[in-house]
Tab-separated table of C-alpha atoms and ligand atoms in Angstrom:
chain	number	residue	atom	x	y	z
K	1	MET	CA	-0.487	11.463	-51.102
K	2	GLY	CA	-1.810	8.278	-49.555
K	3	LYS	CA	-2.496	7.632	-45.906
K	4	PHE	CA	1.192	7.072	-45.157
K	5	ASP	CA	3.812	9.697	-45.895
K	6	LEU	CA	6.277	7.663	-47.930
K	7	ASP	CA	7.691	10.876	-49.432
K	8	GLN	CA	9.072	11.871	-46.064
K	9	VAL	CA	12.884	11.819	-45.984
K	10	ILE	CA	13.916	10.492	-42.590
K	11	CYS	CA	17.497	11.022	-41.462
K	12	ARG	CA	18.883	7.669	-40.329
K	13	GLU	CA	22.321	8.875	-39.352
K	14	ASN	CA	23.491	8.094	-35.820
K	15	THR	CA	20.811	5.452	-35.364
K	16	CYS	CA	23.283	2.547	-35.686
K	17	SER	CA	21.755	1.961	-39.105
K	18	VAL	CA	23.948	-0.372	-41.140
K	19	LYS	CA	22.868	1.397	-44.311
K	20	ASN	CA	23.879	4.862	-43.176
K	21	ASP	CA	26.331	4.550	-40.309
K	22	TYR	CA	28.304	1.350	-40.786
K	23	ARG	CA	30.326	2.149	-43.891
K	24	ASN	CA	31.957	5.441	-44.637
K	25	CYS	CA	29.050	6.996	-46.507
K	26	GLU	CA	30.093	10.629	-46.467
K	27	ASP	CA	28.490	12.486	-49.418
K	28	MET	CA	26.954	9.222	-50.594
K	29	ILE	CA	23.297	8.478	-51.181
K	30	CYS	CA	22.875	5.077	-49.535
K	31	MET	CA	21.009	2.605	-51.709
K	32	TRP	CA	22.597	-0.602	-50.463
K	33	VAL	CA	21.567	-3.262	-47.922
K	34	ALA	CA	17.983	-4.541	-48.006
K	35	ASP	CA	15.929	-2.436	-45.656
K	36	MET	CA	13.573	0.435	-46.397
K	37	ASP	CA	13.901	4.150	-45.687
K	38	PHE	CA	10.158	4.332	-44.927
K	39	ALA	CA	8.733	4.734	-41.440
K	40	VAL	CA	7.174	1.414	-40.415
K	41	ALA	CA	3.400	0.996	-40.245
K	42	PRO	CA	2.025	3.066	-37.338
K	43	PRO	CA	0.364	0.069	-35.596
K	44	ILE	CA	3.842	-1.443	-35.159
K	45	VAL	CA	5.194	1.645	-33.397
K	46	GLU	CA	2.065	1.869	-31.254
K	47	ALA	CA	2.311	-1.787	-30.231
K	48	ILE	CA	5.985	-1.438	-29.245
K	49	LYS	CA	5.308	1.728	-27.260
K	50	LYS	CA	2.397	0.099	-25.491
K	51	ARG	CA	4.509	-2.893	-24.532
K	52	ALA	CA	7.352	-0.629	-23.385
K	53	ASP	CA	4.922	1.101	-21.040
K	54	HIS	CA	4.878	-2.104	-19.039
K	55	PRO	CA	8.222	-1.906	-17.234
K	56	ILE	CA	9.055	-5.594	-16.892
K	57	PHE	CA	10.796	-7.284	-19.813
K	58	GLY	CA	11.326	-10.769	-18.465
K	59	TYR	CA	11.205	-14.117	-20.286
K	60	SER	CA	8.406	-14.245	-22.766
K	61	TYR	CA	6.920	-16.921	-24.999
K	62	ILE	CA	5.435	-16.622	-28.461
K	63	PRO	CA	1.644	-16.586	-28.217
K	64	ASP	CA	-0.501	-18.782	-30.466
K	65	ARG	CA	-2.059	-15.562	-31.675
K	66	LEU	CA	1.154	-14.770	-33.577
K	67	PHE	CA	1.253	-18.143	-35.367
K	68	ASN	CA	-2.423	-17.730	-36.246
K	69	ALA	CA	-1.765	-14.213	-37.573
K	70	VAL	CA	1.039	-15.535	-39.794
K	71	SER	CA	-1.095	-18.392	-41.047
K	72	ASN	CA	-4.036	-16.058	-41.783
K	73	TRP	CA	-1.737	-13.603	-43.611
K	74	TYR	CA	-0.334	-16.208	-46.006
K	75	GLU	CA	-3.710	-17.844	-46.525
K	76	LYS	CA	-5.203	-14.483	-47.487
K	77	ARG	CA	-2.292	-13.057	-49.478
K	78	GLN	CA	-0.777	-16.109	-51.134
K	79	GLY	CA	-3.554	-18.688	-50.902
K	80	VAL	CA	-1.335	-21.145	-49.078
K	81	HIS	CA	-2.185	-22.924	-45.843
K	82	TYR	CA	0.660	-23.060	-43.323
K	83	ASN	CA	-0.372	-24.964	-40.203
K	84	PRO	CA	0.104	-22.528	-37.281
K	85	LYS	CA	0.969	-25.473	-35.056
K	86	ARG	CA	3.808	-26.592	-37.288
K	87	MET	CA	5.872	-23.400	-37.507
K	88	LEU	CA	9.203	-22.922	-35.791
K	89	THR	CA	10.663	-19.543	-34.977
K	90	TYR	CA	14.216	-18.347	-35.262
K	91	TYR	CA	16.143	-15.092	-35.229
K	92	SER	CA	16.811	-14.751	-38.894
K	93	VAL	CA	16.289	-16.535	-42.162
K	94	VAL	CA	19.999	-16.835	-42.899
K	95	SER	CA	20.786	-18.515	-39.580
K	96	ALA	CA	17.662	-20.664	-39.995
K	97	ILE	CA	19.103	-21.985	-43.268
K	98	SER	CA	22.231	-23.144	-41.419
K	99	LEU	CA	20.070	-24.692	-38.704
K	100	VAL	CA	17.969	-26.627	-41.203
K	101	LEU	CA	21.118	-27.889	-42.935
K	102	LEU	CA	22.491	-29.036	-39.578
K	103	SER	CA	19.202	-30.754	-38.765
K	104	LEU	CA	18.434	-32.469	-42.061
K	105	THR	CA	21.740	-33.051	-43.860
K	106	GLU	CA	25.245	-34.348	-43.178
K	107	GLU	CA	28.619	-32.676	-43.181
K	108	GLY	CA	30.044	-32.714	-46.723
K	109	ASP	CA	26.613	-32.761	-48.408
K	110	THR	CA	26.157	-30.462	-51.371
K	111	VAL	CA	23.691	-27.611	-51.815
K	112	THR	CA	22.721	-26.182	-55.203
K	113	MET	CA	21.813	-22.514	-55.431
K	114	MET	CA	21.217	-20.188	-58.349
K	115	ALA	CA	23.793	-17.594	-59.330
K	116	PRO	CA	24.053	-14.660	-59.006
K	117	THR	CA	23.504	-15.486	-55.345
K	118	TYR	CA	22.382	-13.505	-52.318
K	119	MET	CA	25.727	-12.961	-50.613
K	120	ASN	CA	24.846	-14.439	-47.226
K	121	PHE	CA	23.823	-17.821	-48.634
K	122	PRO	CA	27.356	-19.159	-49.252
K	123	PRO	CA	28.631	-18.428	-45.712
K	124	ALA	CA	25.439	-19.919	-44.225
K	125	VAL	CA	26.121	-23.150	-46.122
K	126	ASN	CA	29.919	-23.312	-45.922
K	127	GLY	CA	29.791	-22.305	-42.255
K	128	VAL	CA	28.137	-25.626	-41.408
K	129	LYS	CA	30.568	-27.531	-43.646
K	130	ARG	CA	28.256	-28.210	-46.572
K	131	ASN	CA	29.467	-27.682	-50.145
K	132	ILE	CA	27.950	-25.501	-52.835
K	133	ILE	CA	27.291	-25.891	-56.567
K	134	TYR	CA	26.057	-22.881	-58.509
K	135	ASN	CA	23.411	-23.062	-61.195
K	136	ASN	CA	24.004	-19.940	-63.272
K	137	LEU	CA	20.928	-18.068	-64.437
K	138	ILE	CA	20.925	-16.804	-68.006
K	139	ASP	CA	20.318	-13.126	-68.683
K	140	ILE	CA	18.102	-13.007	-71.760
K	141	ASN	CA	17.413	-9.351	-72.551
K	142	GLN	CA	17.272	-8.276	-68.911
K	143	HIS	CA	15.179	-11.256	-67.856
K	144	PHE	CA	16.921	-14.024	-65.942
K	145	GLU	CA	16.008	-17.545	-66.942
K	146	ILE	CA	16.825	-20.993	-65.640
K	147	ASP	CA	19.249	-23.321	-67.388
K	148	TYR	CA	17.399	-26.564	-66.647
K	149	ASP	CA	20.046	-28.871	-68.130
K	150	ASP	CA	22.602	-27.330	-65.850
K	151	LEU	CA	20.188	-27.488	-62.901
K	152	ASP	CA	19.667	-31.187	-63.618
K	153	ARG	CA	23.435	-31.716	-63.564
K	154	CYS	CA	23.829	-29.709	-60.330
K	155	LEU	CA	20.983	-31.475	-58.537
K	156	SER	CA	22.312	-34.893	-59.556
K	157	LYS	CA	25.237	-34.146	-57.227
K	158	SER	CA	23.252	-32.409	-54.462
K	159	LYS	CA	21.212	-33.198	-51.373
K	160	VAL	CA	19.612	-29.763	-51.177
K	161	PHE	CA	18.288	-27.049	-53.472
K	162	LEU	CA	18.328	-23.634	-51.816
K	163	HIS	CA	15.541	-21.810	-53.631
K	164	CYS	CA	15.429	-18.015	-53.493
K	165	SER	CA	11.868	-17.070	-54.378
K	166	PRO	CA	11.489	-14.255	-55.366
K	167	HIS	CA	15.098	-14.076	-56.382
K	168	ASN	CA	17.576	-11.647	-54.891
K	169	PRO	CA	19.350	-10.004	-56.707
K	170	THR	CA	17.698	-10.501	-60.123
K	171	GLY	CA	14.169	-9.596	-58.981
K	172	ARG	CA	12.627	-12.641	-60.644
K	173	VAL	CA	9.273	-13.918	-59.406
K	174	TRP	CA	9.313	-17.557	-60.497
K	175	THR	CA	6.271	-18.713	-62.443
K	176	LEU	CA	4.298	-21.878	-61.751
K	177	ASP	CA	5.698	-23.440	-64.881
K	178	GLU	CA	9.297	-22.693	-63.913
K	179	GLN	CA	8.773	-24.005	-60.412
K	180	ARG	CA	7.092	-27.157	-61.704
K	181	LYS	CA	10.217	-27.851	-63.729
K	182	ILE	CA	12.415	-27.200	-60.680
K	183	ALA	CA	10.175	-29.544	-58.664
K	184	GLU	CA	10.427	-32.284	-61.300
K	185	LEU	CA	14.220	-32.145	-61.130
K	186	CYS	CA	14.246	-32.076	-57.329
K	187	GLU	CA	11.995	-35.138	-57.272
K	188	LYS	CA	14.136	-36.909	-59.867
K	189	HIS	CA	17.215	-36.460	-57.661
K	190	HIS	CA	15.443	-36.782	-54.261
K	191	VAL	CA	16.597	-33.374	-53.199
K	192	LEU	CA	15.410	-31.442	-50.144
K	193	VAL	CA	14.253	-27.895	-50.959
K	194	ILE	CA	14.842	-24.983	-48.627
K	195	SER	CA	12.657	-22.246	-50.064
K	196	ASP	CA	13.630	-18.786	-48.863
K	197	GLU	CA	10.504	-16.713	-49.498
K	198	ILE	CA	11.481	-13.687	-47.441
K	199	HIS	CA	10.685	-11.335	-50.361
K	200	SER	CA	7.388	-13.010	-51.254
K	201	ASP	CA	5.167	-10.186	-50.007
K	202	LEU	CA	6.931	-7.680	-52.235
K	203	ILE	CA	5.535	-8.536	-55.640
K	204	MET	CA	5.096	-5.913	-58.313
K	205	PRO	CA	1.651	-5.506	-59.932
K	206	GLY	CA	1.156	-7.994	-62.745
K	207	PHE	CA	3.244	-10.746	-61.136
K	208	LYS	CA	2.252	-13.503	-58.738
K	209	HIS	CA	4.269	-15.333	-56.140
K	210	ILE	CA	3.630	-19.072	-55.962
K	211	PRO	CA	4.863	-20.654	-52.722
K	212	PHE	CA	7.022	-23.669	-53.571
K	213	PHE	CA	5.071	-25.536	-50.875
K	214	GLN	CA	2.102	-25.743	-53.202
K	215	VAL	CA	3.640	-26.025	-56.634
K	216	SER	CA	2.329	-29.596	-56.702
K	217	PRO	CA	0.668	-31.911	-54.161
K	218	LYS	CA	4.088	-33.513	-53.582
K	219	THR	CA	6.382	-30.474	-53.110
K	220	LYS	CA	5.358	-29.802	-49.523
K	221	ASP	CA	6.722	-33.164	-48.464
K	222	TYR	CA	10.302	-32.222	-49.289
K	223	THR	CA	10.183	-28.461	-48.701
K	224	VAL	CA	11.143	-26.327	-45.742
K	225	THR	CA	9.825	-22.804	-46.299
K	226	MET	CA	11.348	-19.716	-44.707
K	227	ILE	CA	9.270	-16.597	-44.268
K	228	SER	CA	9.677	-13.477	-42.212
K	229	ALA	CA	8.104	-10.087	-41.621
K	230	THR	CA	11.431	-8.328	-41.867
K	231	LYS	CA	11.517	-7.374	-45.553
K	232	THR	CA	7.741	-6.960	-45.848
K	233	PHE	CA	7.384	-4.545	-42.936
K	234	ASN	CA	10.877	-3.038	-42.676
K	235	LEU	CA	11.771	-4.818	-39.457
K	236	ALA	CA	15.231	-6.168	-40.336
K	237	ASN	CA	16.941	-7.510	-37.218
K	238	ASN	CA	13.782	-6.860	-35.188
K	239	GLY	CA	11.822	-9.709	-36.527
K	240	VAL	CA	11.132	-13.337	-36.148
K	241	ALA	CA	11.861	-15.772	-38.963
K	242	PHE	CA	9.407	-18.627	-39.421
K	243	ILE	CA	10.595	-22.059	-40.479
K	244	ILE	CA	7.816	-24.160	-41.981
K	245	PRO	CA	8.782	-27.788	-42.524
K	246	GLY	CA	6.394	-29.497	-44.908
K	247	ASN	CA	6.215	-32.780	-43.029
K	248	GLU	CA	6.220	-34.041	-39.471
K	249	LYS	CA	9.580	-35.792	-39.679
K	250	MET	CA	11.408	-32.629	-40.764
K	251	TYR	CA	9.523	-30.600	-38.160
K	252	GLU	CA	10.557	-32.942	-35.327
K	253	SER	CA	14.148	-33.104	-36.451
K	254	ILE	CA	14.579	-29.316	-36.689
K	255	LYS	CA	12.759	-28.834	-33.382
K	256	LYS	CA	15.053	-31.340	-31.685
K	257	HIS	CA	18.092	-29.416	-32.873
K	258	MET	CA	16.648	-26.173	-31.624
K	259	GLU	CA	15.888	-27.669	-28.233
K	260	CYS	CA	19.446	-28.979	-27.919
K	261	LEU	CA	20.768	-25.483	-28.468
K	262	HIS	CA	18.082	-23.796	-26.346
K	263	LEU	CA	16.889	-21.792	-29.321
K	264	GLY	CA	13.464	-20.567	-30.299
K	265	SER	CA	12.431	-18.004	-27.712
K	266	MET	CA	12.267	-14.448	-29.048
K	267	ASN	CA	12.712	-10.918	-27.854
K	268	ILE	CA	9.379	-9.537	-26.662
K	269	PHE	CA	9.694	-6.409	-28.818
K	270	ALA	CA	10.298	-8.515	-31.923
K	271	THR	CA	7.260	-10.645	-31.177
K	272	THR	CA	5.150	-7.565	-30.471
K	273	ALA	CA	6.252	-5.842	-33.690
K	274	VAL	CA	5.661	-8.885	-35.871
K	275	LEU	CA	2.231	-9.556	-34.409
K	276	ALA	CA	1.169	-5.946	-35.046
K	277	ALA	CA	2.607	-6.153	-38.563
K	278	TYR	CA	0.723	-9.272	-39.613
K	279	GLU	CA	-2.492	-8.196	-37.898
K	280	SER	CA	-2.555	-4.522	-38.871
K	281	GLY	CA	0.142	-3.766	-41.456
K	282	GLU	CA	-1.594	-4.681	-44.697
K	283	GLU	CA	-2.890	-1.209	-45.537
K	284	TRP	CA	0.652	0.167	-45.231
K	285	LEU	CA	2.106	-2.585	-47.420
K	286	GLU	CA	-0.567	-1.919	-50.037
K	287	GLU	CA	0.794	1.635	-50.346
K	288	VAL	CA	4.454	0.691	-50.238
K	289	ILE	CA	4.311	-1.731	-53.188
K	290	PRO	CA	2.958	0.732	-55.807
K	291	TYR	CA	5.249	3.433	-54.438
K	292	VAL	CA	8.290	1.231	-54.981
K	293	GLU	CA	6.956	0.241	-58.394
K	294	ASP	CA	6.700	3.929	-59.355
K	295	ASN	CA	10.307	4.419	-58.210
K	296	TYR	CA	11.318	1.512	-60.402
K	297	LEU	CA	9.391	2.755	-63.453
K	298	MET	CA	10.823	6.236	-63.034
K	299	ILE	CA	14.414	5.011	-62.830
K	300	LYS	CA	13.922	2.566	-65.661
K	301	LYS	CA	12.557	5.259	-67.996
K	302	PHE	CA	15.363	7.605	-67.032
K	303	ILE	CA	18.131	5.048	-67.528
K	304	ASP	CA	16.638	3.778	-70.807
K	305	GLU	CA	16.564	7.327	-72.162
K	306	LYS	CA	19.672	8.903	-70.685
K	307	ILE	CA	22.123	6.194	-69.720
K	308	PRO	CA	21.961	3.737	-72.620
K	309	LYS	CA	25.109	1.889	-71.569
K	310	ILE	CA	23.176	0.507	-68.570
K	311	LYS	CA	20.311	-1.937	-68.985
K	312	VAL	CA	17.612	-2.341	-66.336
K	313	THR	CA	16.538	-5.859	-65.386
K	314	THR	CA	12.769	-6.195	-64.970
K	315	MET	CA	12.012	-5.937	-61.264
K	316	GLU	CA	9.168	-8.414	-60.826
K	317	GLY	CA	9.493	-8.568	-57.072
K	318	THR	CA	11.615	-7.350	-54.125
K	319	TYR	CA	12.614	-3.662	-53.999
K	320	LEU	CA	16.070	-4.335	-55.373
K	321	MET	CA	16.909	-3.239	-58.892
K	322	TRP	CA	19.569	-5.206	-60.784
K	323	LEU	CA	21.432	-3.228	-63.407
K	324	ASP	CA	23.379	-4.727	-66.266
K	325	CYS	CA	26.460	-2.514	-66.612
K	326	ARG	CA	28.501	-4.764	-68.899
K	327	ASN	CA	28.510	-2.102	-71.613
K	328	LEU	CA	29.854	0.613	-69.324
K	329	GLY	CA	33.399	-0.532	-69.985
K	330	ILE	CA	34.612	0.705	-66.588
K	331	PRO	CA	34.327	-0.864	-63.126
K	332	VAL	CA	30.816	-0.351	-61.725
K	333	VAL	CA	32.222	1.067	-58.507
K	334	ASN	CA	33.991	3.847	-60.446
K	335	PHE	CA	30.734	4.896	-62.010
K	336	PHE	CA	28.275	4.596	-59.115
K	337	GLU	CA	30.394	5.171	-56.038
K	338	THR	CA	33.503	7.165	-56.958
K	339	THR	CA	31.877	9.440	-59.532
K	340	ALA	CA	28.109	9.538	-58.899
K	341	LYS	CA	28.381	9.105	-55.110
K	342	VAL	CA	25.564	6.594	-55.095
K	343	LEU	CA	26.242	3.626	-52.858
K	344	GLY	CA	24.530	0.430	-53.937
K	345	GLU	CA	26.096	-3.007	-54.172
K	346	ASP	CA	28.749	-4.150	-56.619
K	347	GLY	CA	27.375	-7.197	-58.432
K	348	ILE	CA	30.557	-9.153	-57.749
K	349	LEU	CA	29.377	-9.453	-54.128
K	350	PHE	CA	26.771	-11.856	-55.542
K	351	GLY	CA	29.497	-14.039	-57.020
K	352	PRO	CA	31.237	-14.136	-60.421
K	353	ALA	CA	27.831	-14.282	-62.164
K	354	GLY	CA	27.198	-10.773	-60.817
K	355	GLN	CA	30.312	-9.224	-62.279
K	356	ASN	CA	29.619	-5.889	-64.018
K	357	TYR	CA	26.122	-5.686	-62.559
K	358	TYR	CA	25.055	-3.327	-59.804
K	359	ARG	CA	22.206	-3.516	-57.278
K	360	LEU	CA	20.220	-0.511	-56.069
K	361	ASN	CA	17.676	-0.550	-53.252
K	362	LEU	CA	14.588	1.395	-54.344
K	363	ALA	CA	12.699	1.471	-51.029
K	364	SER	CA	13.321	5.133	-50.551
K	365	SER	CA	11.424	8.385	-50.876
K	366	ARG	CA	10.841	9.884	-54.324
K	367	LEU	CA	13.023	12.870	-53.471
K	368	VAL	CA	15.989	10.598	-52.830
K	369	ILE	CA	15.382	8.713	-56.062
K	370	GLU	CA	15.281	11.998	-57.985
K	371	LYS	CA	18.624	13.008	-56.460
K	372	VAL	CA	20.087	9.647	-57.449
K	373	LEU	CA	18.992	10.168	-61.044
K	374	MET	CA	20.581	13.609	-61.186
K	375	ARG	CA	23.847	12.211	-59.841
K	376	LEU	CA	23.835	9.305	-62.290
K	377	GLU	CA	23.212	11.604	-65.230
K	378	LYS	CA	25.988	13.999	-64.171
K	379	ALA	CA	28.436	11.120	-63.684
K	380	TYR	CA	27.532	9.692	-67.077
K	381	HIS	CA	28.242	12.991	-68.821
K	382	GLN	CA	31.474	13.341	-66.881
K	383	LEU	CA	32.760	9.916	-67.872
K	384	PHE	CA	31.378	9.320	-71.388
B	401	PLP	C1	16.936	-13.829	-50.012
B	401	PLP	C2	17.246	-13.300	-48.647
B	401	PLP	N1	17.215	-14.134	-47.591
B	401	PLP	C3	17.480	-13.705	-46.345
B	401	PLP	C4	17.789	-12.371	-46.121
B	401	PLP	C5	18.116	-11.924	-44.739
B	401	PLP	O1	17.206	-12.407	-43.823
B	401	PLP	P1	17.526	-12.356	-42.292
B	401	PLP	O2	17.899	-10.945	-41.959
B	401	PLP	O3	16.256	-12.806	-41.658
B	401	PLP	O4	18.651	-13.300	-42.066
B	401	PLP	C6	17.827	-11.477	-47.187
B	401	PLP	C7	18.181	-10.067	-46.969
B	401	PLP	O5	18.401	-9.295	-47.853
B	401	PLP	C8	17.556	-11.953	-48.473
B	401	PLP	O6	17.573	-11.144	-49.538
């Protein structure tokens, strides 16, 4: 065992947890929604407790120390320089996407995104009256690849490319070469890029995340990057999302919109948690990544050997495993939920391109994963 007890099974029931309490999950093992079942890094808990010991929770501002911590983190981990003085803060990445669209585009403009698509992207775009075109990824032997001709066609009609990097739900970590080609097409069609890099700290060994910001000397000038501590440190809904516009004009325009709406100040506990995470959470993250990778390798081996009708997509990043169930011949929900009592996410939630796929969240203790495997095997024997 490492320094942190990731094997511990923590009961999340009756904690208002969306994963465990929101849907009727009786008898189910909950493997849906993207948060982790691991206790957060101890320095985060300590920092929150320490702040709670001071009994006044009035208006607070975000200290420069937090922006510096974020900048230092990305410089060290991803080799990218984000100017701490040119970051904006917001409640969540999804709402920040809507805000950036409101600030930098016009009603009726079109946004291209890859499909299958993280399910909260379409409402974030349609909600502010922008249109969507989908660029379908191609599943080549459990590895999703970009159809550049189609992307070219989509971008020729778009003002924005909403980049999901790494990609949820397919688990792709885009290579430099792939992103250079995306950049070429965005430049050809003068398209703004919103690069959602919320999963960029969760990269499996052997893969490397390249921030779109630094794909080429030019990309920064038309890119707004979104990052957040929420996926990295298991702080969903308790975090602060950072909007990083690549040039001054975009920065000023987004800031003006935020000021109009009196947005930007954050809950003191969120700020405290995120500061502790970026300053003192690295050791914890360094244990979580290989633990999740081992979960993935274990499930992959098991499914390859025992459930041949399901194919496992390579999980290069994120902690979300994307399963190709097209050969099952029955609805995915019947297999996973009704029979196996394992609650992940039906691929159709990620749009038509996700039909007959299923997503499982692997950020759970080994004991839970083992139980899931037993249930899947039993269900498979029952049905086939
Ligand atoms: C690609 C992507 N962006 C954004 C989010 C959600 O971010 P937030 O909770 O900050 O809106 C998720 C959550 O799963 C995600 O996968």
